[in-house]
Tab-separated table of C-alpha atoms and ligand atoms in Angstrom:
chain	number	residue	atom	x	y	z
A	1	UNK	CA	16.378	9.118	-16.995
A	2	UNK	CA	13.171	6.374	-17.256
A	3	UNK	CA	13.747	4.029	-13.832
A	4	UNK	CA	13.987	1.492	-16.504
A	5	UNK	CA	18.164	2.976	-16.982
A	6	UNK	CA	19.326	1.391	-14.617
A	7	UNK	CA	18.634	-2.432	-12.959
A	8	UNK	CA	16.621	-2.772	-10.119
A	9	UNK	CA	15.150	-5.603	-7.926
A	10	UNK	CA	13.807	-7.421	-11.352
A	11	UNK	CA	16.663	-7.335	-13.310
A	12	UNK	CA	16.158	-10.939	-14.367
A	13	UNK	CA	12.626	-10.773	-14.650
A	14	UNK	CA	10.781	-8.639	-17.920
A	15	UNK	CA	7.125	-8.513	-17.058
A	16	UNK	CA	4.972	-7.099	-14.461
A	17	UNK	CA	3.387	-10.172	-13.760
A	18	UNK	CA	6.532	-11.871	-13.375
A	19	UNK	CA	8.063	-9.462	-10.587
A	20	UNK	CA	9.166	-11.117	-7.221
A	21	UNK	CA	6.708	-8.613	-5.500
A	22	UNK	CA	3.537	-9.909	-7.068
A	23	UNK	CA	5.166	-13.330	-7.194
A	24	UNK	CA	5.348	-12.376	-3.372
A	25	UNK	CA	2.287	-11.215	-2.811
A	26	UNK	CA	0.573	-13.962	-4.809
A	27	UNK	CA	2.780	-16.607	-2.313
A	28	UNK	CA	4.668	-17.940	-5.054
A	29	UNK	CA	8.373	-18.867	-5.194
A	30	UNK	CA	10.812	-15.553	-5.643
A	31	UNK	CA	14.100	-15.253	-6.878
A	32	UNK	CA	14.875	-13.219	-3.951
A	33	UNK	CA	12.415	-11.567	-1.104
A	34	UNK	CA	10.936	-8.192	-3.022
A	35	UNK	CA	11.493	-5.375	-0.528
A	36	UNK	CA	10.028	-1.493	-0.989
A	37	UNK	CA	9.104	1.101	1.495
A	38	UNK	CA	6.351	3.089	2.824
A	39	UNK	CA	6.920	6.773	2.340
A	40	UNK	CA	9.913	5.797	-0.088
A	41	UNK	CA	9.453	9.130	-1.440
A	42	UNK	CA	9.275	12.250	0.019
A	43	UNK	CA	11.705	14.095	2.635
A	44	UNK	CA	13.937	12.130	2.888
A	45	UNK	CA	15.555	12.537	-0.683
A	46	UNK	CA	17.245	15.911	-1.291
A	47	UNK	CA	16.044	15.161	-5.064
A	48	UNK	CA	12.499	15.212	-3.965
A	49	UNK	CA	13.365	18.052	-1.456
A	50	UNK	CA	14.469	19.962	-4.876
A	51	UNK	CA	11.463	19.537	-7.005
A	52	UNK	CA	9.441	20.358	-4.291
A	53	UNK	CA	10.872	23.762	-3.529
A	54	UNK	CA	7.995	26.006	-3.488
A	55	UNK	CA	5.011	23.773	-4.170
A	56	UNK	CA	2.855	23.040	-1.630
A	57	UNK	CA	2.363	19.676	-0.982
A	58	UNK	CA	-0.978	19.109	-2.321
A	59	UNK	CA	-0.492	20.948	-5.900
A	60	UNK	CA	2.585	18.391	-5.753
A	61	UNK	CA	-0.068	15.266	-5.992
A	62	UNK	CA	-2.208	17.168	-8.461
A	63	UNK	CA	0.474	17.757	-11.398
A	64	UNK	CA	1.607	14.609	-12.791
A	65	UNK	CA	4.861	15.221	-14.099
A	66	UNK	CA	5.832	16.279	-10.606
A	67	UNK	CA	3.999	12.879	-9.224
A	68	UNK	CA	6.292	11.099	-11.850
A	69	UNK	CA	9.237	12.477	-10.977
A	70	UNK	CA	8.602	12.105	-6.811
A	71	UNK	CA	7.774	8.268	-7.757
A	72	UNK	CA	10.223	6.895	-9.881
A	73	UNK	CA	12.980	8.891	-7.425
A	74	UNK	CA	13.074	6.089	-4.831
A	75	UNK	CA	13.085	3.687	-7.324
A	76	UNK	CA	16.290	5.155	-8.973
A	77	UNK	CA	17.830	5.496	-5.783
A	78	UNK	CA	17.444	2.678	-3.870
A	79	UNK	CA	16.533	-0.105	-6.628
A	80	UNK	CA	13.092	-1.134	-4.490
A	81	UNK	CA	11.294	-3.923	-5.942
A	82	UNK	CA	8.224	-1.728	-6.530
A	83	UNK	CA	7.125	1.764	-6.969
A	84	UNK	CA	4.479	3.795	-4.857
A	85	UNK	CA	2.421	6.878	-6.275
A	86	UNK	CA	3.246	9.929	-4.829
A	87	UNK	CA	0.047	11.143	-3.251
A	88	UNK	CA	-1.831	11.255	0.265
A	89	UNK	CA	-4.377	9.290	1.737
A	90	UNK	CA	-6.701	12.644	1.863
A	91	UNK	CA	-6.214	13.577	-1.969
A	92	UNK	CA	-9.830	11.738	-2.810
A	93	UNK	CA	-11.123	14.100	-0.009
A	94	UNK	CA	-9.655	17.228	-1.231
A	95	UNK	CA	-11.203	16.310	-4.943
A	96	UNK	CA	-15.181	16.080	-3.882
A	97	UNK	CA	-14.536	19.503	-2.322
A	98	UNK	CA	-13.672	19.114	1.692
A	99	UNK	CA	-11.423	22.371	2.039
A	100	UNK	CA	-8.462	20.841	4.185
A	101	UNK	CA	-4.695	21.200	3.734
A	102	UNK	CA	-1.320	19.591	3.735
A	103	UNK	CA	0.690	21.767	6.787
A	104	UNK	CA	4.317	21.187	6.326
A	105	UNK	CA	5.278	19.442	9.898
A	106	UNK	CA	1.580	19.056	10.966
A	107	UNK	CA	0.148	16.951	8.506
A	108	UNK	CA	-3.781	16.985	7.290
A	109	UNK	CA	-5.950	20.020	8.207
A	110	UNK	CA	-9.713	19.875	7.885
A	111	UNK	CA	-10.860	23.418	8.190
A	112	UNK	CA	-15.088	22.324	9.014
A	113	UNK	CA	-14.393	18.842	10.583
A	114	UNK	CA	-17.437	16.626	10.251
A	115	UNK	CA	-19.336	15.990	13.672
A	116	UNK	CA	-22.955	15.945	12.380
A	117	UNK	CA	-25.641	13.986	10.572
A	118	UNK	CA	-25.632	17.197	8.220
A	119	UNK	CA	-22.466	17.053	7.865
A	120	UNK	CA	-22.168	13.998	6.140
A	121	UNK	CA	-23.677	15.295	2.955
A	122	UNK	CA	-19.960	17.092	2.357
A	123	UNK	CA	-19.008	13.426	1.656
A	124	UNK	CA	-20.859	13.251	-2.206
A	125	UNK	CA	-19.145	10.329	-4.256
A	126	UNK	CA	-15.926	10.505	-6.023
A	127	UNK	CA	-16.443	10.055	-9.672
A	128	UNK	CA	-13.105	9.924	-12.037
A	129	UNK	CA	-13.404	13.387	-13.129
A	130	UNK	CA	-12.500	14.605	-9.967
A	131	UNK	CA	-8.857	12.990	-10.326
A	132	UNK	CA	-8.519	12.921	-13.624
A	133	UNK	CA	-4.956	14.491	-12.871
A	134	UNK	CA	-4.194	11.128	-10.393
A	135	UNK	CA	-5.278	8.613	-13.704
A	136	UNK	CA	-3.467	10.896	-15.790
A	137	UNK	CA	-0.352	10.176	-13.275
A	138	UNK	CA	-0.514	6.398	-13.161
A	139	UNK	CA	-0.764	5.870	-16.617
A	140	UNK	CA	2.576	7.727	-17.199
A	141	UNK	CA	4.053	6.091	-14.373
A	142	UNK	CA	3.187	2.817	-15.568
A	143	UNK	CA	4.969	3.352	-19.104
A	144	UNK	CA	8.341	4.920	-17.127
A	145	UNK	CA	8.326	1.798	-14.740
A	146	UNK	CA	8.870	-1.050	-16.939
A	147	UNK	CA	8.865	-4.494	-15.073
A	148	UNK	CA	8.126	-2.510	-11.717
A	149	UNK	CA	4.914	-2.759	-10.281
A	150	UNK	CA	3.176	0.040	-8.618
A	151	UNK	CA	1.059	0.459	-6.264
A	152	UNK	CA	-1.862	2.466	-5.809
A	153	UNK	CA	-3.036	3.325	-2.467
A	154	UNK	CA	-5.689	5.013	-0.429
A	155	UNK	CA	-6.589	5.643	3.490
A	156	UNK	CA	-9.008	3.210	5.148
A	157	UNK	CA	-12.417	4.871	6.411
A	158	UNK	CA	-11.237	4.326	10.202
A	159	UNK	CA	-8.412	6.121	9.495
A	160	UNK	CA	-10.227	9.341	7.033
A	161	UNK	CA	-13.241	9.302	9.222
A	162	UNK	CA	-10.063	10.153	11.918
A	163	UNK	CA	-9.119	13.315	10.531
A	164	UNK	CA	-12.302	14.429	9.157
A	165	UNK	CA	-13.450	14.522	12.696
A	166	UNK	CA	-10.846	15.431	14.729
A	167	UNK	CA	-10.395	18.167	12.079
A	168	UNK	CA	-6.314	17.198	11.643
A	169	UNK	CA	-4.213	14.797	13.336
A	170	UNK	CA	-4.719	12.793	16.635
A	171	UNK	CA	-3.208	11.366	19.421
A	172	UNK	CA	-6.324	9.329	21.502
A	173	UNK	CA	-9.135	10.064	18.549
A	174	UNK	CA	-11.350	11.624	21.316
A	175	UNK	CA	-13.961	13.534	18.638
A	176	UNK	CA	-14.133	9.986	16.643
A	177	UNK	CA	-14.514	7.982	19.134
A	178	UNK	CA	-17.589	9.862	20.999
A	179	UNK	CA	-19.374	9.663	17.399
A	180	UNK	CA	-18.296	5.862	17.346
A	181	UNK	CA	-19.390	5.116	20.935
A	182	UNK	CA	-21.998	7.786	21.254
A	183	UNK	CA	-23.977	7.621	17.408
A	184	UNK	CA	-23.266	4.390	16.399
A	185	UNK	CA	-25.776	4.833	13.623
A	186	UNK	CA	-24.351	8.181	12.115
A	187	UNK	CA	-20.823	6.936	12.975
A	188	UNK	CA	-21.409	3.488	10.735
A	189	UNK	CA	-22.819	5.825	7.720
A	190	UNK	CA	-19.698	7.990	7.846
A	191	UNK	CA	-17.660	5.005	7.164
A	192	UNK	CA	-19.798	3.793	4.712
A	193	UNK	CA	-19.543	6.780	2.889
A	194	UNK	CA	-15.818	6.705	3.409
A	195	UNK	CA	-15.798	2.916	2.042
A	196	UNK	CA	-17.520	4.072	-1.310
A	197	UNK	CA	-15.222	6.821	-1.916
A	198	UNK	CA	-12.050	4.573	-1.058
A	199	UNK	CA	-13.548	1.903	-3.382
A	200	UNK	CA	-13.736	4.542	-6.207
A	201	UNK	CA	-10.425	6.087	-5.720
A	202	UNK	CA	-8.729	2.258	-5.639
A	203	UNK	CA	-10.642	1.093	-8.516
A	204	UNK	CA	-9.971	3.973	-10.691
A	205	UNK	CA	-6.066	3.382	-9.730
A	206	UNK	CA	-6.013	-0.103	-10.640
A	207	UNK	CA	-8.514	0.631	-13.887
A	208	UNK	CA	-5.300	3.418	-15.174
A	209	UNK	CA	-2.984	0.277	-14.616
A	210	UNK	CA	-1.536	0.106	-11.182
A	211	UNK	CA	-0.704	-3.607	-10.220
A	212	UNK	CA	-1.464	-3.896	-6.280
A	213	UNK	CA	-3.093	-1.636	-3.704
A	214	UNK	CA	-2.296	-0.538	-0.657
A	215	UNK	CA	-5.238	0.091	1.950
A	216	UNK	CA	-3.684	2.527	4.677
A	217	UNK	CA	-5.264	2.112	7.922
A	218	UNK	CA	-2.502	3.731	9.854
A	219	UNK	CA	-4.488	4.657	13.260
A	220	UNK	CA	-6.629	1.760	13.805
A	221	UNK	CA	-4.384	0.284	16.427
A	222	UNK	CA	-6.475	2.748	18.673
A	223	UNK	CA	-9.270	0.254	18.985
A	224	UNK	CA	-9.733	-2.900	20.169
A	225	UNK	CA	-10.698	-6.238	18.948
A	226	UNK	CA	-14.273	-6.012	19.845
A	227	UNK	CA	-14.846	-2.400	18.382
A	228	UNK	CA	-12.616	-2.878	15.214
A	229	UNK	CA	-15.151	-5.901	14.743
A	230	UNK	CA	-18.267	-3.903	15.008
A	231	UNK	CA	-17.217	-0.305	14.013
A	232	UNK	CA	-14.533	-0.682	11.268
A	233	UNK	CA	-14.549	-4.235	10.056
A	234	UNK	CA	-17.785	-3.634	7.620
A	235	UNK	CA	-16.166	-0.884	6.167
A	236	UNK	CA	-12.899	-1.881	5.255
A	237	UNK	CA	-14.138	-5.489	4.176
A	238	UNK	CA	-16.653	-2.949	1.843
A	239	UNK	CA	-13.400	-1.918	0.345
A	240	UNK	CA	-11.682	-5.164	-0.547
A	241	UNK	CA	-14.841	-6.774	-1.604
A	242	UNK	CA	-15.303	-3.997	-4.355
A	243	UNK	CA	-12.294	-4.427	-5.386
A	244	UNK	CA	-11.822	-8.225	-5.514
A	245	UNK	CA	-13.038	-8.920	-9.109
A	246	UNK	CA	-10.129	-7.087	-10.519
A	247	UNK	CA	-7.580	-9.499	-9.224
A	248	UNK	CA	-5.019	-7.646	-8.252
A	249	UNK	CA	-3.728	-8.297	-4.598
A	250	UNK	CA	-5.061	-5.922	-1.851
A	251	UNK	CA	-2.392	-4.797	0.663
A	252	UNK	CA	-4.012	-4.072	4.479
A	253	UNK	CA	-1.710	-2.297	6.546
A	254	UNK	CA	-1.984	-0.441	10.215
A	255	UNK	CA	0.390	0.673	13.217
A	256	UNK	CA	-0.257	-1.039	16.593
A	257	UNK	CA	-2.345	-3.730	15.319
A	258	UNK	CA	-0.816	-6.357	16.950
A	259	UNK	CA	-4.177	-7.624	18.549
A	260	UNK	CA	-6.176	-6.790	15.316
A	261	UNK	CA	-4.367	-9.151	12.961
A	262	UNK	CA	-6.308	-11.665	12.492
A	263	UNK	CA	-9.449	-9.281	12.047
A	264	UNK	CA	-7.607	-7.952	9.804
A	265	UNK	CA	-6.576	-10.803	7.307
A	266	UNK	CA	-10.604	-11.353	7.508
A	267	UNK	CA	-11.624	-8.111	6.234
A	268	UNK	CA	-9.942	-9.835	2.747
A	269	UNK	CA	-6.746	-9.110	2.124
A	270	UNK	CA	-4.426	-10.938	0.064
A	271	UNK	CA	-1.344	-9.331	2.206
A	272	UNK	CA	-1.555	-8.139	5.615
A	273	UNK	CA	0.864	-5.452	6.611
A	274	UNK	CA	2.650	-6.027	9.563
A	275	UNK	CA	4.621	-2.972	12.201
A	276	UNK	CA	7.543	-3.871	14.346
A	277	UNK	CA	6.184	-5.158	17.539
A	278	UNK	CA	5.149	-8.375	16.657
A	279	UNK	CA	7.647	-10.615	15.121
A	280	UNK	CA	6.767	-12.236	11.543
A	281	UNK	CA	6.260	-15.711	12.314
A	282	UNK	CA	3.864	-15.165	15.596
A	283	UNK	CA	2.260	-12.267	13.022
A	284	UNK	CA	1.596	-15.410	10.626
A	285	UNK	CA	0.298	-17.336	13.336
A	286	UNK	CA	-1.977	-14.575	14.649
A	287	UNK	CA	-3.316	-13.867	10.714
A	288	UNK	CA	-3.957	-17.097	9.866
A	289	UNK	CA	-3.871	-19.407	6.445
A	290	UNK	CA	-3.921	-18.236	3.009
A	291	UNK	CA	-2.197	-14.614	3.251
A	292	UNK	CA	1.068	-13.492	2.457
A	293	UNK	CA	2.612	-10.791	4.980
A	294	UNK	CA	4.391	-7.514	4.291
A	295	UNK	CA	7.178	-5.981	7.394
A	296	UNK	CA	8.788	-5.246	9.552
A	297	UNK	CA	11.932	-3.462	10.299
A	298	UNK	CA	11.294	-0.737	12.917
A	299	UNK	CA	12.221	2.221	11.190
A	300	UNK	CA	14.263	4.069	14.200
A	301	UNK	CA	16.371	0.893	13.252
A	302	UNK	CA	17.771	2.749	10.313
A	303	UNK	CA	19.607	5.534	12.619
A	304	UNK	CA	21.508	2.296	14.056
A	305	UNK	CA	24.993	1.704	12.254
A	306	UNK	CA	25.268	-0.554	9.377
A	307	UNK	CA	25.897	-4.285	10.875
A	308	UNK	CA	22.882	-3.308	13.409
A	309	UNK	CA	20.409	-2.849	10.469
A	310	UNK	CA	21.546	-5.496	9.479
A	311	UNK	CA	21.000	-7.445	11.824
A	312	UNK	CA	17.823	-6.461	12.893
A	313	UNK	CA	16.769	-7.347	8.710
A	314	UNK	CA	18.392	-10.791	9.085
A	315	UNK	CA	15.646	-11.017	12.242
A	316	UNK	CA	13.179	-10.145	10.236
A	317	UNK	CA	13.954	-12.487	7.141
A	318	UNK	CA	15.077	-15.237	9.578
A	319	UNK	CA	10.998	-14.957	10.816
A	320	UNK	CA	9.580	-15.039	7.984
A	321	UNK	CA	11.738	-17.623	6.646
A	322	UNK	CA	9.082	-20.431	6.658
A	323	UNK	CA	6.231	-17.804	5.015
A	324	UNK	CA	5.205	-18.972	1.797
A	325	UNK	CA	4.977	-15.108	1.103
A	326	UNK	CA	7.166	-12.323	2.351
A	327	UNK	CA	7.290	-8.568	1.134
A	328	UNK	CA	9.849	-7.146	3.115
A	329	UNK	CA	9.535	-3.499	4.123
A	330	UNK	CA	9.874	-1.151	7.791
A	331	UNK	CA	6.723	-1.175	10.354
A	332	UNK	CA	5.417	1.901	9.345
A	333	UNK	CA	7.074	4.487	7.137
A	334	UNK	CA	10.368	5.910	6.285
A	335	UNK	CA	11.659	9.171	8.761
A	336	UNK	CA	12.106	12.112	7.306
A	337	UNK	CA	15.853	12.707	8.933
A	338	UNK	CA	17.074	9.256	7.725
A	339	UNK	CA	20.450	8.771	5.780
A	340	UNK	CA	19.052	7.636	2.627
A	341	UNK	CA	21.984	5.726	1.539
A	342	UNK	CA	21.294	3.399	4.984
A	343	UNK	CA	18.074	2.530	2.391
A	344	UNK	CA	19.699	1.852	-0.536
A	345	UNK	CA	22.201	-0.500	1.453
A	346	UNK	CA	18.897	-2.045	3.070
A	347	UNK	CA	17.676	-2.819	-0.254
A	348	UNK	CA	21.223	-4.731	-1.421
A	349	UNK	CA	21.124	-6.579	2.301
A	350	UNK	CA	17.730	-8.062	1.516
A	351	UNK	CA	18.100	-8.985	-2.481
A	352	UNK	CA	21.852	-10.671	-1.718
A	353	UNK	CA	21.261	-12.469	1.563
A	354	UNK	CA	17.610	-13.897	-0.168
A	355	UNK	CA	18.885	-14.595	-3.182
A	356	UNK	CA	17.580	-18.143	-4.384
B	401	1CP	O1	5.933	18.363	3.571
B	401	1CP	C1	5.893	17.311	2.924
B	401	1CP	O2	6.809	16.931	2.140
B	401	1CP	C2	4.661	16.516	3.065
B	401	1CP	C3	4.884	15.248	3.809
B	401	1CP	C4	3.983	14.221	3.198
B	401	1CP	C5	4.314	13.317	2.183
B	401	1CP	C6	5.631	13.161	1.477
B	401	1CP	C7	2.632	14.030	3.532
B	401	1CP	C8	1.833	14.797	4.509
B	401	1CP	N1	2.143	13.013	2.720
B	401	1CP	C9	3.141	12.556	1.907
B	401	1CP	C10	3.036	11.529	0.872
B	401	1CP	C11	2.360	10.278	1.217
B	401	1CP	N2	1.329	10.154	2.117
B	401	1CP	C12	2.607	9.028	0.629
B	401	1CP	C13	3.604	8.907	-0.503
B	401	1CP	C14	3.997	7.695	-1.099
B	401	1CP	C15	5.175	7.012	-0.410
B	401	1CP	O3	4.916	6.168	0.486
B	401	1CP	O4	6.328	7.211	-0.826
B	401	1CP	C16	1.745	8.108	1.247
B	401	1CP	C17	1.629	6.632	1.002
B	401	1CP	C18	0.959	8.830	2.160
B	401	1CP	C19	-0.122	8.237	2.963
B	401	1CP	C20	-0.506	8.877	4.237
B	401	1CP	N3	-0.762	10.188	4.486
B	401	1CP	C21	-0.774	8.166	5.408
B	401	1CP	C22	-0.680	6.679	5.510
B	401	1CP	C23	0.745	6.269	5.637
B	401	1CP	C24	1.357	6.402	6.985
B	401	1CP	O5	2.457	6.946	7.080
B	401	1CP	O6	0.753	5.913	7.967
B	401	1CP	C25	-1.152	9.060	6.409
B	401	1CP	C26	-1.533	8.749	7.837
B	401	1CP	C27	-1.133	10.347	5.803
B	401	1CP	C28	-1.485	11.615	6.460
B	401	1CP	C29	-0.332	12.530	6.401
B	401	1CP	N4	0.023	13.236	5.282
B	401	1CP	C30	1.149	13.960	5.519
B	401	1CP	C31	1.541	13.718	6.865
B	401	1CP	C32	2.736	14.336	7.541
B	401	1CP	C33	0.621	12.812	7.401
B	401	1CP	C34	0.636	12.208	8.813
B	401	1CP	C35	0.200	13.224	9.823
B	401	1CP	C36	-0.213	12.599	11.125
B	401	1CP	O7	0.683	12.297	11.938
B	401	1CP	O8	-1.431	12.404	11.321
């Protein structure tokens, strides 16, 4: 079954262009508030748990009829208002020939983290022969999908350069933060490298036909204002700016970021991503003019029973009732051990109470 059996957020809508999450993202008027998740797919489907059996997780993002089937799952499911490919933020990594890993209930494994000056030259360009398997997968996605948009993604070099030094995942960033306090120089050509690669790996997304991007800075809310500014900012603003001429809007999204949201809507965005501590309309406020904003149910707020979701959603549509553009989604992403149907019923809460 194509996603396209069954309605889903457009129902009323038949093109791409016309779909209340680019309307949404482009801060026009919607015929309800679009609403999709982060980490839509993945464990917390027992369809997804099924195809998966046996494959590890990065084969999974390099064999696109599995990538097709993990995407469009969500979007079956739950009737989101757009798709996200199935994929990780280190997959671009992986392809120019870091050796690192996927371990289940760790995350990202780099097995030679990168500390030195010589180590940089691991980090050669990404050219689209090295994910030929990834353009391969958007293309068929974008036939399946219909009026659903998808979205391509990739991590941000704060957050890459995170793992690639710490050599896996990280609470305080000690190992990245030395090299960003203690070799400026080598630590602001590591991101630069990082931005050319992320620039490749969005471009060649959007180039295969995906209709917005998602850039995943997930553990920049480790720095503050003044170090974002000097240490991050030129990356990420690298990013958008190489992909600005292809008009498609440019998602910016982070956890903890509360004080970095208005550094963030300058790095270029079109939509700044928003978590749960600060509430829409001060988030607005704090971003400034000109961008639409994407958030921000808490996602422990899904364990909650039914009227308490929903009343924690109406919160968050109630703030952002004045935004001239509003994709709802949860603060960060979706927990593995969730109740999936508590999505789906998310999804109905936000298209029927919006509904315009
Ligand atoms: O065992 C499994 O099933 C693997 C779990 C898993 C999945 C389903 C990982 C490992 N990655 C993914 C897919 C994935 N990763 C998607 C799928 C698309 C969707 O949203 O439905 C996306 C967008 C990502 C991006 C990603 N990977 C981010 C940014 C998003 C976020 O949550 O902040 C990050 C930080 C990663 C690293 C990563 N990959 C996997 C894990 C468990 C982690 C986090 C580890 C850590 O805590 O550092």
């Amino acid at each position: 079954m194509s996603a396209n059996d069954r309605p889903t957020g457009q129902q009323q809508t038949s093109t791409v262009a016309e779909s209340a999450f680019l309307k949404a993202c482009r801060r026009e008027p919607v015929p309800h508030t679009p609403v999709w998740f982060m980490r839509q797919a993945g464990r917390s489907l027992p369809e997804y748990l099924k195809v998966r059996e046996g494959i590890p997780m990065l084969d999974s993002c390099m064999r696109p009829d599995l990538v097709t089937e993990i995407t469009l799952q969500p979007v079956r499911r739950h009737r989101v208002d757009a798709a996200i490919l199935f994929s990780d933020i280190v997959v671009p990594l992986r392809a120019i020939g870091i050796d690192l890993d996927i371990k289940p209930g760790v995350g990202p494994v780099i097995a030679e983290p990168i500390r030195t000056r010589a180590d940089l030259q691991r980090l050669r360009p990404l050219e689209p022969d090295d994910v030929r398997y990834v353009t391969e997968s958007v293309g068929a996605l974008v036939g399946e999908l219909g009026a659903t948009p998808l979205i391509g993604f990739a991590g941000a070099p704060f957050t890459l350069a995170s793992y690639l030094v710490e050599g896996g995942p990280s609470r305080n960033h000690e190992h990245t933060k030395a090299m960003m306090y203690g070799d400026p120089q080598l630590w602001a050509d590591l991101v630069d490298r990082l931005a050319d690669i992320t620039a490749a790996f969005l471009t060649l997304q959007i180039e295969a036909g995906a209709s917005a991007v998602q850039l995943f800075d997930s553990w920049v809310g480790a720095l503050a204002p003044a170090d974002y500014r000097r240490s991050v900012m030129p990356a990420s603003a690298k990013v958008f700016d190489a992909i600005a001429g292809h008009g498609v809007p440019r998602i910016h999204f982070g956890v903890g970021t509360g004080e970095l949201l208005g550094l963030m809507g300058e790095a270029g965005a079109d939509v700044v991503g928003v978590d749960w501590r600060v509430p829409l309309d001060e988030a607005a406020r704090r971003v400034g003019p000109g961008k639409a904003l994407q958030g921000n149910l808490d996602p422990a707020v899904l364990f909650a029973p039914r009227e308490a979701v929903e009343a924690k959603a109406r919160e968050v549509l109630t703030a952002a009732r004045d935004l001239p553009g509003h994709v709802f989604n949860l603060g960060h992403g979706v927990l593995p051990s969730i109740d999936p149907d508590a999505l789906t019923r998310l999804v109905e809460f936000v298209h029927t109470s919006t509904q315009r």
